CSV table of C-alpha atoms in Angstrom, one decimal:
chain,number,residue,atom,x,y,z
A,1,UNK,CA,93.5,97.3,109.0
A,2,UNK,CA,95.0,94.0,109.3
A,3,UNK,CA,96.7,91.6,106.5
A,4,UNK,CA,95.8,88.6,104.9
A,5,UNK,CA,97.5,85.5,105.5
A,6,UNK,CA,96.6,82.2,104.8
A,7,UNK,CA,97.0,79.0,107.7
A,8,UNK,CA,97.9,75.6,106.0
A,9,UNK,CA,97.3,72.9,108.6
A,10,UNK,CA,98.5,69.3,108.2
A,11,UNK,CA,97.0,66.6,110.1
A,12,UNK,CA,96.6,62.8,109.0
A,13,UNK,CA,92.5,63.4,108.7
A,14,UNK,CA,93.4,65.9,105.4
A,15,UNK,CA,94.8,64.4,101.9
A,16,UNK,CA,96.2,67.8,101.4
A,17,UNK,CA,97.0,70.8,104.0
A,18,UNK,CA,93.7,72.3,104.7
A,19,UNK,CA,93.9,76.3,103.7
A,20,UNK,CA,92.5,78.8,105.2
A,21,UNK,CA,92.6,83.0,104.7
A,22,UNK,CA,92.3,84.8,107.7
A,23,UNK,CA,92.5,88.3,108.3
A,24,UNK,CA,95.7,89.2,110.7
A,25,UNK,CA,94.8,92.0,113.0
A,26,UNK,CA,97.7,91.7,115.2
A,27,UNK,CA,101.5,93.2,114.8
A,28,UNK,CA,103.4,89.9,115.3
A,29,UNK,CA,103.1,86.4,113.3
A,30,UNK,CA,102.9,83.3,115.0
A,31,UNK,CA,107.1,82.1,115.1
A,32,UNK,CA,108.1,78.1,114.6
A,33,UNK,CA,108.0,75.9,117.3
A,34,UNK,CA,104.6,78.7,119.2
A,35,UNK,CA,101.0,77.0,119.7
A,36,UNK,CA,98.2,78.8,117.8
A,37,UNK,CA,95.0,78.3,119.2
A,38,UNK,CA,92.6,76.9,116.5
A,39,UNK,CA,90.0,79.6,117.1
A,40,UNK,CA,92.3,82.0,114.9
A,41,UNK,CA,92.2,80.1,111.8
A,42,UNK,CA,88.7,78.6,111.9
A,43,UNK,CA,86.2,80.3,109.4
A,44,UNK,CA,82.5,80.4,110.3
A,45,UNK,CA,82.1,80.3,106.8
A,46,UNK,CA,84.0,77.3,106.4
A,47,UNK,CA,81.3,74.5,105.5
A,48,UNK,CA,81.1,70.5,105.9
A,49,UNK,CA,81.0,70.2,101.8
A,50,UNK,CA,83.9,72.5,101.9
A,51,UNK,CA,86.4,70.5,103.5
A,52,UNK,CA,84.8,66.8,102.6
A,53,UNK,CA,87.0,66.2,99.2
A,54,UNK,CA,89.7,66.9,101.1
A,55,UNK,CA,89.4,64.2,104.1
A,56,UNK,CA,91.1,61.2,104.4
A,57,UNK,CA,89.0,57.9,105.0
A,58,UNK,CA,90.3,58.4,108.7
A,59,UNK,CA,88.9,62.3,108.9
A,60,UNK,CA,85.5,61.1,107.2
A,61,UNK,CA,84.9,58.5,109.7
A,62,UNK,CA,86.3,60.8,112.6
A,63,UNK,CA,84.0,63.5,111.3
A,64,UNK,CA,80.7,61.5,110.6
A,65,UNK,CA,81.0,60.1,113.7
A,66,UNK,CA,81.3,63.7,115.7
A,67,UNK,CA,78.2,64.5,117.6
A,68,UNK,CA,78.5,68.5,117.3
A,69,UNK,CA,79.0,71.6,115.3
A,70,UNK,CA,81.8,71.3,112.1
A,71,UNK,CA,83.9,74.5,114.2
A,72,UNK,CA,84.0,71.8,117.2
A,73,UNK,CA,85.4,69.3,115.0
A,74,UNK,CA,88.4,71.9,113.5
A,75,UNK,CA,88.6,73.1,116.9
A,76,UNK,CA,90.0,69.2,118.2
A,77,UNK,CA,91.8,69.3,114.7
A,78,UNK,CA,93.5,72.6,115.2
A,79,UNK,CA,94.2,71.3,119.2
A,80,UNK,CA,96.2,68.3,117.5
A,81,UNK,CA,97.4,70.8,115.1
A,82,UNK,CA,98.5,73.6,116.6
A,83,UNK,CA,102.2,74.2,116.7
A,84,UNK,CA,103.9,76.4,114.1
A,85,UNK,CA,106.3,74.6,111.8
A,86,UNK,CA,107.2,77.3,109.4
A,87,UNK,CA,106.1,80.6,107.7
A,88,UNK,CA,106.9,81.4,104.6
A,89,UNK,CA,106.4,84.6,102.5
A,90,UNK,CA,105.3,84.7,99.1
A,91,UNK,CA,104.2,87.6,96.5
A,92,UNK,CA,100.7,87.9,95.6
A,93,UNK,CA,99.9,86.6,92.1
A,94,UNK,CA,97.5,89.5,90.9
A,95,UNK,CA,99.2,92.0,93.4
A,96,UNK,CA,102.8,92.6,92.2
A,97,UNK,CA,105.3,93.9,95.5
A,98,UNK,CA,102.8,92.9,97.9
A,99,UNK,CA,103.3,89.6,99.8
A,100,UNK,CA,101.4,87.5,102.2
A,101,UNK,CA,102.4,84.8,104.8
A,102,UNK,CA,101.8,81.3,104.9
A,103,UNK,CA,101.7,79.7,108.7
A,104,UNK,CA,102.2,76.0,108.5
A,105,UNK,CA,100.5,74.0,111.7
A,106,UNK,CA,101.4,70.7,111.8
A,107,UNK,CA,100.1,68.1,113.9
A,108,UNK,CA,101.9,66.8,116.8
A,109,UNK,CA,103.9,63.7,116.4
């Protein structure tokens, strides 16, 4: 069954946190201060043009000058930004009473 929550991972190559929804199959969240491995939160679906807008100069140079696969790339992101920092709740907008979870990674300092 599973329930949808959304991964928010800040690291210095995004302007913004970089969001992605993943489908939660397991019983437990990730708690602050626990690694996630990056392979949870990176979408197959998720595209080079998808993420571009949202890249620093830093992460545009970093990521031009990858030699692999974009899901390589989030991989070494989500390595650098794997530790949970928070999670927070919030209701969904077109769903009242149901809510969904936000997991902040943030990038080791």
């Amino acid at each position: 069954m599973g329930t949808d929550i959304k991964f928010a991972v800040i690291h210095s190559f995004f302007d913004n946190p970089l969001e992605v929804w993943v489908k939660w199959n397991l019983p437990f969240l990730p708690r602050a201060g626990e690694d996630v491995n990056g392979w949870v939160w990176i979408d197959e679906n998720l595209r080079r043009e998808d993420i571009m807008d949202n890249l620093t100069t830093e992460g545009k140079n970093n990521l031009a000058q990858w030699d692999g696969d974009l899901s390589d790339w989030l991989y070494e992101v989500g390595i650098a930004a794997g530790t949970v920092s928070s999670v927070s709740y919030y209701e969904k907008k077109d769903k009242k009473g149901e809510i969904y979870a936000t997991v902040w990674l943030k990038e080791d300092e």
